[in-house]
Backbone as a chain_set.jsonl record, in Angstrom:
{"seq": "XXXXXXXXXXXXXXXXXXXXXXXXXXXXXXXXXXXXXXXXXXXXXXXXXXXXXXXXXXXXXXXXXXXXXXXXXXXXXXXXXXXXXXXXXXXXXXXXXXXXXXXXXXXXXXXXXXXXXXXXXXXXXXXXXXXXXXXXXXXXXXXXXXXXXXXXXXXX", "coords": {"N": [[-45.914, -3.301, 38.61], [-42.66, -4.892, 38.838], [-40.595, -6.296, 36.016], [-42.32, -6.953, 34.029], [-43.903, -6.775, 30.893], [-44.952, -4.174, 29.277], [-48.183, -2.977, 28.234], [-50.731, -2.314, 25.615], [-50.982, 1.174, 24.537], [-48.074, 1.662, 25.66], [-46.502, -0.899, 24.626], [-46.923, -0.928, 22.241], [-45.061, 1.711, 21.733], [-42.603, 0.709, 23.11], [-42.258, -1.818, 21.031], [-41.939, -0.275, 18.741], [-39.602, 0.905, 19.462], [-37.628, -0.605, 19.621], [-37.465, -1.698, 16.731], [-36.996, -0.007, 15.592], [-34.543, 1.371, 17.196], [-32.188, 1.013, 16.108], [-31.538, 2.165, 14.099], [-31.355, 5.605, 13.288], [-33.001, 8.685, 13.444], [-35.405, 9.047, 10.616], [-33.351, 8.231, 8.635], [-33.169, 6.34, 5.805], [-32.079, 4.24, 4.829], [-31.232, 0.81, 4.758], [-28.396, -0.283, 5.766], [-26.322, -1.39, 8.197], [-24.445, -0.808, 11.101], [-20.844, -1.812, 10.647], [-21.048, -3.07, 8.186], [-20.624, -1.58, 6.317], [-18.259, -1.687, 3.26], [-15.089, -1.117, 2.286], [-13.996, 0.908, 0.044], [-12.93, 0.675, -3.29], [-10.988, 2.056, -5.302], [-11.121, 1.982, -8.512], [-9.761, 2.837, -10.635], [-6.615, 1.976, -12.402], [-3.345, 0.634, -11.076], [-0.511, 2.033, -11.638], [2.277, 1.597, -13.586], [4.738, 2.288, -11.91], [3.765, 2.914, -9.461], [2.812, 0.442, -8.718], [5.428, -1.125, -9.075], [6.654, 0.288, -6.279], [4.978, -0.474, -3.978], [5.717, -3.139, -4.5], [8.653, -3.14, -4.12], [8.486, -2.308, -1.703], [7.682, -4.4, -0.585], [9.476, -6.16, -0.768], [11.852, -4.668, 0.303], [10.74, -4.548, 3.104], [11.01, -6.51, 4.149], [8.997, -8.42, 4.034], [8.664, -10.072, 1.398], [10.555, -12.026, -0.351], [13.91, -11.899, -1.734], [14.33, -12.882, -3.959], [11.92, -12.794, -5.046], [11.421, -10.455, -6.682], [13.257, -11.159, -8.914], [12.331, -11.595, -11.069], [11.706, -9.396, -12.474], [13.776, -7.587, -12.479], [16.401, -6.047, -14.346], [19.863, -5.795, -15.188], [21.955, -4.139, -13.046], [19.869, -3.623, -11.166], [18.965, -6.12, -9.267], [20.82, -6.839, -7.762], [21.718, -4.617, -6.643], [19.594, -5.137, -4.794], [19.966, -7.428, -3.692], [21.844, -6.778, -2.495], [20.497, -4.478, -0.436], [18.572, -6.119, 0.622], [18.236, -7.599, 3.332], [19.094, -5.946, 5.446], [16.596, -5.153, 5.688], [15.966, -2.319, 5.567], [13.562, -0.925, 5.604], [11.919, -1.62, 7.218], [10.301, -0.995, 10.152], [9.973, -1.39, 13.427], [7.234, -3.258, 15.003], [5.549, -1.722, 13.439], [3.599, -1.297, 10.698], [5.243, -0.657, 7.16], [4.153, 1.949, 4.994], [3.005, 3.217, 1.769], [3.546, 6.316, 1.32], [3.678, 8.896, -1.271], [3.823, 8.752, -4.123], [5.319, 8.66, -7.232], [6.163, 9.579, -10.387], [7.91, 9.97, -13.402], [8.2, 10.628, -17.109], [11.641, 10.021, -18.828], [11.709, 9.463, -21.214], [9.94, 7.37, -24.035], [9.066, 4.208, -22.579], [10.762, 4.595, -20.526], [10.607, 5.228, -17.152], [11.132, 7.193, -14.3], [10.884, 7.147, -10.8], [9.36, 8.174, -7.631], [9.497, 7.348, -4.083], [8.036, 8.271, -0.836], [8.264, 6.068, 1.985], [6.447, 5.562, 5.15], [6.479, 4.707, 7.706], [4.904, 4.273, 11.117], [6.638, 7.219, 13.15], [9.05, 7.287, 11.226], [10.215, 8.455, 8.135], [11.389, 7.354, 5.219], [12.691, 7.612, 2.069], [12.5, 6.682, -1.496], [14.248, 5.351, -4.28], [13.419, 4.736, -8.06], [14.045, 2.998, -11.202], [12.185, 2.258, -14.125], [12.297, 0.176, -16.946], [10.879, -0.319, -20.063], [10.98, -3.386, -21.546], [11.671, -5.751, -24.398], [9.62, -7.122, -24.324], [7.548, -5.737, -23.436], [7.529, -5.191, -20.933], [7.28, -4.035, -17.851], [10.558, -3.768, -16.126], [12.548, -3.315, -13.299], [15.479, -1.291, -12.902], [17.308, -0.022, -11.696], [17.504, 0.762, -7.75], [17.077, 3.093, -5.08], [18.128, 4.29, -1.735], [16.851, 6.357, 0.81], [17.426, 9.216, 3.485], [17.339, 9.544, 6.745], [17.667, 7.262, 9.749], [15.43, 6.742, 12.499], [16.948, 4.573, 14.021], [19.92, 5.341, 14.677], [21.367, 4.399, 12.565], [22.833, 5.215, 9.762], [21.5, 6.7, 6.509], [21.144, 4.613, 3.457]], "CA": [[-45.294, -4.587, 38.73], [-41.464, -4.912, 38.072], [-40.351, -7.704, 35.638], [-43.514, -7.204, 33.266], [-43.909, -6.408, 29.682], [-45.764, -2.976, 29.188], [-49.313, -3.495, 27.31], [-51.582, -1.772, 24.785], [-50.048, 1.457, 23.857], [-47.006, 1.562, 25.794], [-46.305, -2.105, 24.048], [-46.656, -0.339, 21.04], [-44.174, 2.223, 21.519], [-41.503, -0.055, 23.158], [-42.033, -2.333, 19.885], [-41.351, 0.883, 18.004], [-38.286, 1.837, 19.772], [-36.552, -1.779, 19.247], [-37.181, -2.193, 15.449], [-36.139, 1.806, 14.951], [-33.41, 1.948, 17.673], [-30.898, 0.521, 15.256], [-31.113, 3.255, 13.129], [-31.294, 7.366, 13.713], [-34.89, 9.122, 12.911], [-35.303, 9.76, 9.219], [-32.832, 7.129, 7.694], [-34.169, 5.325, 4.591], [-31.187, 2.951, 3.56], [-30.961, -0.387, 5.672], [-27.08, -0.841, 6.32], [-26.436, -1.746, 10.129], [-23.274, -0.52, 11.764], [-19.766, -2.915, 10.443], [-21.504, -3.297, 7.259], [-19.944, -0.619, 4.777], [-17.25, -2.022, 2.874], [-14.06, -0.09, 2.03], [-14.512, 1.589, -1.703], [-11.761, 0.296, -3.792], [-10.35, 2.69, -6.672], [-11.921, 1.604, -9.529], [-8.423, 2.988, -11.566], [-5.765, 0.692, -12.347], [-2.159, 1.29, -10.715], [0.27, 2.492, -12.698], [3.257, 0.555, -13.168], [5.532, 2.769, -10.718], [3.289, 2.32, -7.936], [2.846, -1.318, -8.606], [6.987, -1.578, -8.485], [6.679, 0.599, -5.166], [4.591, -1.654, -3.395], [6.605, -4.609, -4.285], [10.324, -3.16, -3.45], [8.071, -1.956, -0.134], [7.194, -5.691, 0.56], [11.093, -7.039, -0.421], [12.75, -4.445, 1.635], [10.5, -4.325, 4.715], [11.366, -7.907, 4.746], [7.77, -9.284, 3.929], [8.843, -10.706, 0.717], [12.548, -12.507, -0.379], [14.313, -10.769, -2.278], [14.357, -13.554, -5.424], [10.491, -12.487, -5.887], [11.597, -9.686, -7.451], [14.502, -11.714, -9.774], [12.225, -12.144, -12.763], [11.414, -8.516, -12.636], [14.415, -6.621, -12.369], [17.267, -5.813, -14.794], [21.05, -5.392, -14.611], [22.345, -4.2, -11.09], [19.116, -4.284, -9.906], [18.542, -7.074, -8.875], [22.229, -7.208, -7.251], [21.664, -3.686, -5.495], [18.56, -5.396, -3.903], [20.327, -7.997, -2.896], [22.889, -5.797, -1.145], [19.876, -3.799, 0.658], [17.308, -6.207, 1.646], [19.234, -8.497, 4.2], [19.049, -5.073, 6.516], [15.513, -4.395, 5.728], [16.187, -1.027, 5.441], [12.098, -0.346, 5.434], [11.412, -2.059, 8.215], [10.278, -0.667, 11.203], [9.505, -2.04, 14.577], [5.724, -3.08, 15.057], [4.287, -0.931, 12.358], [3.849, -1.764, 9.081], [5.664, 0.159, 6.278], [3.295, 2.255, 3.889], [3.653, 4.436, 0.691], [2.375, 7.585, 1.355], [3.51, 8.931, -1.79], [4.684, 7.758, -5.301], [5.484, 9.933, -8.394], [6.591, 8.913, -11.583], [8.408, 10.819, -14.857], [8.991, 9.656, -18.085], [12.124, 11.32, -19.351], [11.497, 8.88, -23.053], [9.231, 6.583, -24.165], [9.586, 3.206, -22.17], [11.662, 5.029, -19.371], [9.762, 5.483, -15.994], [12.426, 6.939, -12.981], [10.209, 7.336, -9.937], [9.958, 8.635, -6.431], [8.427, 7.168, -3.172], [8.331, 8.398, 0.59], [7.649, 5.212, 2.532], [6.708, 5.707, 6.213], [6.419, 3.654, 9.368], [4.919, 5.174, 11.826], [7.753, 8.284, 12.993], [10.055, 7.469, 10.184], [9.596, 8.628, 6.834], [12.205, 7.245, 3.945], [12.958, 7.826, 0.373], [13.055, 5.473, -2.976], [13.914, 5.932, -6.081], [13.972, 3.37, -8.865], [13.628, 3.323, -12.384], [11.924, 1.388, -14.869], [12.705, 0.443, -18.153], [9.719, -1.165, -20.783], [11.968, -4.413, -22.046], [11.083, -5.896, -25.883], [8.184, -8.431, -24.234], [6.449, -5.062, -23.101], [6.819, -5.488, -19.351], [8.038, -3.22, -16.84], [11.233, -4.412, -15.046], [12.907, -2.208, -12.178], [16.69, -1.482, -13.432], [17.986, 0.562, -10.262], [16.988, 0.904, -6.814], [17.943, 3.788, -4.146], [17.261, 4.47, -0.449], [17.778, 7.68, 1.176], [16.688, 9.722, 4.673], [18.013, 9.091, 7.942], [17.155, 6.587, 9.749], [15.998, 6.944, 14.029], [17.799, 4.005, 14.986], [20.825, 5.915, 14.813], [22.013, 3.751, 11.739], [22.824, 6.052, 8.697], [20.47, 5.871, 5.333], [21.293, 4.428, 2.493]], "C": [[-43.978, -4.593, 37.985], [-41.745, -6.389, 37.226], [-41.344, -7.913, 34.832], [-43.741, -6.814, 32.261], [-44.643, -5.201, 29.571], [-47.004, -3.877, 27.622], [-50.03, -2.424, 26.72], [-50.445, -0.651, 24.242], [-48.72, 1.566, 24.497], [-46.034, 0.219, 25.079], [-46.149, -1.79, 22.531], [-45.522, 0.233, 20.915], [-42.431, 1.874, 21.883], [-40.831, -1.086, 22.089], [-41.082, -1.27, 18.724], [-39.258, 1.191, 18.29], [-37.279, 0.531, 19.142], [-36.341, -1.818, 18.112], [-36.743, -0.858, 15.276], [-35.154, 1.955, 15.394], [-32.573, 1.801, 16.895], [-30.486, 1.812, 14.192], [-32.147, 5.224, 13.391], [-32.658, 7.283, 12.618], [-34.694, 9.568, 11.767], [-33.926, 9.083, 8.096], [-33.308, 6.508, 7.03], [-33.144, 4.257, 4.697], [-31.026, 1.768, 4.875], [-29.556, -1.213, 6.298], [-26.998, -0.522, 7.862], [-24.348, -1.196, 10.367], [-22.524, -2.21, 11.168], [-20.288, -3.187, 9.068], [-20.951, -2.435, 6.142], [-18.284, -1.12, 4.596], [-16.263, -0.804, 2.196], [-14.306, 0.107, 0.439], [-12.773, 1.445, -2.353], [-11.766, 1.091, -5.443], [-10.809, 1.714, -7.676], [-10.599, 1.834, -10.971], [-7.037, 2.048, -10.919], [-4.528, 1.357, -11.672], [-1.272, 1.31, -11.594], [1.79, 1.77, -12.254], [4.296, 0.732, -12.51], [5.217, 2.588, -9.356], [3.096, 0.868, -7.63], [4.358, -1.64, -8.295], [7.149, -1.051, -6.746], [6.802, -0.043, -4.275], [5.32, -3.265, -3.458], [8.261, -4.319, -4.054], [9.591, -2.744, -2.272], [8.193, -3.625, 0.346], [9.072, -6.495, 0.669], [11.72, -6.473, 1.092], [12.613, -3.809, 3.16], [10.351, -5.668, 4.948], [10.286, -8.689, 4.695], [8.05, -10.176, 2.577], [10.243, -10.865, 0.547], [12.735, -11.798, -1.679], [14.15, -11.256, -4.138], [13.054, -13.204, -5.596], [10.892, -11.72, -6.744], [12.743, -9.989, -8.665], [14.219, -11.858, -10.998], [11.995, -10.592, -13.561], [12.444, -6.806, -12.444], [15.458, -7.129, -13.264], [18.472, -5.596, -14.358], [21.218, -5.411, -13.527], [21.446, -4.058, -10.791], [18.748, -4.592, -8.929], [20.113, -6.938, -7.492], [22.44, -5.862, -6.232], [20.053, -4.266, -4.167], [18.794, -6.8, -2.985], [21.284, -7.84, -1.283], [22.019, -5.33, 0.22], [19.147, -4.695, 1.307], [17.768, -7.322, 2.735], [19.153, -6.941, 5.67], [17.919, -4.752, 6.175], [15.464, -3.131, 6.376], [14.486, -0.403, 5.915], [11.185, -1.143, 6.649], [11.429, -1.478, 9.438], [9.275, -1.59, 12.511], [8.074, -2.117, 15.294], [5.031, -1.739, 14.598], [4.72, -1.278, 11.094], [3.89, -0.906, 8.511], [4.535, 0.497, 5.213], [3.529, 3.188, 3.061], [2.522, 5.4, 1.195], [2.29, 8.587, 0.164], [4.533, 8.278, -2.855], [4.118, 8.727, -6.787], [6.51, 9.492, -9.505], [7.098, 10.048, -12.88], [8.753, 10.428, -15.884], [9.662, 10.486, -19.204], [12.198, 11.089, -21.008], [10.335, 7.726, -22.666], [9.679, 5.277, -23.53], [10.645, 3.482, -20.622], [10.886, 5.203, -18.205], [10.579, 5.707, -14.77], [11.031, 7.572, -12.331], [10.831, 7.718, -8.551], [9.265, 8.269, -5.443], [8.451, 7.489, -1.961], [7.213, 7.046, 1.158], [7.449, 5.719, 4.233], [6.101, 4.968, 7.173], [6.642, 4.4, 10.568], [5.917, 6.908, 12.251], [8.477, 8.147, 11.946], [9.36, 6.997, 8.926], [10.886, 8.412, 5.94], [11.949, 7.594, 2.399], [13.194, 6.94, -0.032], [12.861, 5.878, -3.566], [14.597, 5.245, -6.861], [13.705, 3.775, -10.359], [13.291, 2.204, -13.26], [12.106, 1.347, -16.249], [11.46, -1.275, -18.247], [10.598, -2.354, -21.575], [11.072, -4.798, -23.2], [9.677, -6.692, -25.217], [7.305, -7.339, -23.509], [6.247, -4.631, -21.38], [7.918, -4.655, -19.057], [8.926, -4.02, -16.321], [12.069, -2.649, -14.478], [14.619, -2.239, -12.678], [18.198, -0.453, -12.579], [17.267, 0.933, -9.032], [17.682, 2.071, -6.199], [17.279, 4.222, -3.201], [17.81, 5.744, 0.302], [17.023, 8.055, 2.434], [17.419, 8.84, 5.62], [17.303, 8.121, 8.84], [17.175, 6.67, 11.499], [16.592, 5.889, 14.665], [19.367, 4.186, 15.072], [21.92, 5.134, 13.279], [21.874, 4.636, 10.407], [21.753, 5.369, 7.401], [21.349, 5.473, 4.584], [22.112, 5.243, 1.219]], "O": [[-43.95, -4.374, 36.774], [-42.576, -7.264, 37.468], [-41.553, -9.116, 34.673], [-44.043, -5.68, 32.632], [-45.547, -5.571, 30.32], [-46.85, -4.691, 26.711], [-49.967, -1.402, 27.402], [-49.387, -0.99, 23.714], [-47.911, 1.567, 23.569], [-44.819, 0.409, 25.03], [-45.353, -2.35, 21.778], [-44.715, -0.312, 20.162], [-41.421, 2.359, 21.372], [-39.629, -1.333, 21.996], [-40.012, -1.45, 18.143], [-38.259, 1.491, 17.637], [-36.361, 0.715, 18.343], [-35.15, -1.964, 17.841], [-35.78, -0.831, 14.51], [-34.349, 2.554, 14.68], [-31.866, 2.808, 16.912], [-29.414, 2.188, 13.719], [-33.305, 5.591, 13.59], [-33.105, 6.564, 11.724], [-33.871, 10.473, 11.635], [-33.697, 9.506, 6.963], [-34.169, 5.814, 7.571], [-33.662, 3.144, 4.612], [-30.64, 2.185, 5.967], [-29.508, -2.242, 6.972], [-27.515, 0.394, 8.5], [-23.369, -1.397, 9.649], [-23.092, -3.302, 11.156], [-19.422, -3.966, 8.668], [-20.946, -2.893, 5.0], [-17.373, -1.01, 5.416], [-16.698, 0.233, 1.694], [-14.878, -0.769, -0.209], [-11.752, 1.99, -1.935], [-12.395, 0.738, -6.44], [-10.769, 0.52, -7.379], [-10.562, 1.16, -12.001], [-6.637, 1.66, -9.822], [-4.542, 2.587, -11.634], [-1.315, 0.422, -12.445], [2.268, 1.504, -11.151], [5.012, -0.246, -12.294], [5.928, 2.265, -8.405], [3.205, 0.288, -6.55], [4.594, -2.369, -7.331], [7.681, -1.83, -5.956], [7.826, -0.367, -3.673], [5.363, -4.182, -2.639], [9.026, -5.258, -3.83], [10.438, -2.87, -1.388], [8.69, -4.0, 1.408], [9.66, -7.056, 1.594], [11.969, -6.991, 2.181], [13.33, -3.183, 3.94], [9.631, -6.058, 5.867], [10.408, -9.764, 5.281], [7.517, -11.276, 2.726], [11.075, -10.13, 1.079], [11.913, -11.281, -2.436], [13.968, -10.553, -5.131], [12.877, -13.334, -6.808], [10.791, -12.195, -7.875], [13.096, -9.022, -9.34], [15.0, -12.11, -11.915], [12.048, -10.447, -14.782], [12.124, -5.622, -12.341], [15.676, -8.34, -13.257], [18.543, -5.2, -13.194], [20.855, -6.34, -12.805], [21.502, -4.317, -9.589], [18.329, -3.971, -7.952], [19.875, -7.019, -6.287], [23.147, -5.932, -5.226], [19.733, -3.798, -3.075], [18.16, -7.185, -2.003], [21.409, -8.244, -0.127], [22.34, -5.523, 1.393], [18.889, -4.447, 2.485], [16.946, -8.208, 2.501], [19.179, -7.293, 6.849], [17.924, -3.529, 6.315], [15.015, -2.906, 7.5], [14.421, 0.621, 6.595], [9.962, -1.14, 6.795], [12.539, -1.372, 9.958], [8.214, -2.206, 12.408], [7.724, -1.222, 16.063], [4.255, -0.982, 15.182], [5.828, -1.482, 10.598], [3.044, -0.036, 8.717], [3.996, -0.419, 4.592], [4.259, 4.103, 3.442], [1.307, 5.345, 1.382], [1.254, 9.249, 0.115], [5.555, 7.613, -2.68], [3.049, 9.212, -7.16], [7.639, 9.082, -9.236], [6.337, 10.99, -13.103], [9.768, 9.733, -15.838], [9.147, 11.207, -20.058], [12.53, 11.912, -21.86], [9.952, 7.321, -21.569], [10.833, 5.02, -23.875], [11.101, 2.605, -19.889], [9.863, 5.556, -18.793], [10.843, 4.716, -14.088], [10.237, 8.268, -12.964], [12.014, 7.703, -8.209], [8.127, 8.728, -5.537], [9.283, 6.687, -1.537], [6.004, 6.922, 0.962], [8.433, 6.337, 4.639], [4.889, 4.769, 7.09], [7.648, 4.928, 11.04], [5.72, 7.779, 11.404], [8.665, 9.28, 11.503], [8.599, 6.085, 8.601], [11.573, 9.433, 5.899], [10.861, 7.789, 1.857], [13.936, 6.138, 0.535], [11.918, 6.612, -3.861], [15.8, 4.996, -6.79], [13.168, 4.85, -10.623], [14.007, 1.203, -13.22], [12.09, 2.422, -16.85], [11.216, -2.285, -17.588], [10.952, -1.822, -22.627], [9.911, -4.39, -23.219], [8.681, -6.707, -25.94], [6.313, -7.787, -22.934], [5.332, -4.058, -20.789], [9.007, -4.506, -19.61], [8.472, -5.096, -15.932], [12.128, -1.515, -14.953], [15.039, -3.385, -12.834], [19.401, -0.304, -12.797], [16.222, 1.532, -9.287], [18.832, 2.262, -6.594], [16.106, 4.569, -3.335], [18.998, 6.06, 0.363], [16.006, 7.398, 2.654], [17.95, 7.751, 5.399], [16.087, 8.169, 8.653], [18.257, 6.683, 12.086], [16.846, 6.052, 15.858], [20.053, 3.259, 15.501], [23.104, 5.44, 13.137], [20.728, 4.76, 9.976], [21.346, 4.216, 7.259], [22.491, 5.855, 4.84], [22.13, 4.758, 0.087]]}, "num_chains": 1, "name": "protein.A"}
């Protein structure tokens, strides 16, 4: 008979298959597919990659440029005004990401760094430097952008 529930033991083993299909033979742990959350570094960022990420968001045009005004020194602030008006780090439906970021400290309180940002095909250069000011805090006290750029518009 189509259209009919199976009985005794076949009823058994169709029960079986539904509450097990979800998970492969010999799995103990109970997480279901979409359920594992991303594992978040447990170490803090270091205060070069933290500046990274925030001249990434000014000058791929996600943040204005005065965010960064309380946190940058001297020219600066005044070379970031120059660059981020051409969001230099912006590329066309893909979002800009550090892929890496490298830091040196040539004195105490000094921090010049190095970052390749890339968006999708194009991969740029930054390199900024930080200086530890008397209240302890990192501010950014030069910016620079380098690598060619494929919309035929020279780098930085």
């Amino acid at each position: 008979m189509a259209g009919t529930a199976p009985t005794g033991a076949g009823a058994d083993r169709a029960a079986a298959r539904t509450v097990a299909g979800a998970r492969p033979p010999g799995r103990r742990d109970q997480r279901r597919p979409g359920t594992v959350r991303p594992r978040r570094s447990s170490r803090r960022m270091t205060p070069h990659e933290l500046f990274a990420e925030r001249l990434l968001a000014v000058l791929s045009g996600r943040r204005p440029v005065h965010w960064m005004l309380g946190q940058t020194v001297g020219e600066a602030y005044e070379q970031l005004v120059r660059l981020a008006p051409g969001t230099p780090l912006r590329a066309r439906g893909v979002l800009p990401v550090i892929r890496t970021c490298h830091g040196f400290q040539p004195r105490p309180g000094v921090v010049e760094a190095c970052a390749s940002i890339a968006a999708g095909e194009q991969v740029r250069a930054m390199a900024f430097r930080l200086e530890r000011s008397a209240d302890l805090r990192w501010r950014c006290a030069a910016v620079e952008l380098g690598g060619e750029r494929t919309d035929g518009r020279p780098g930085a």
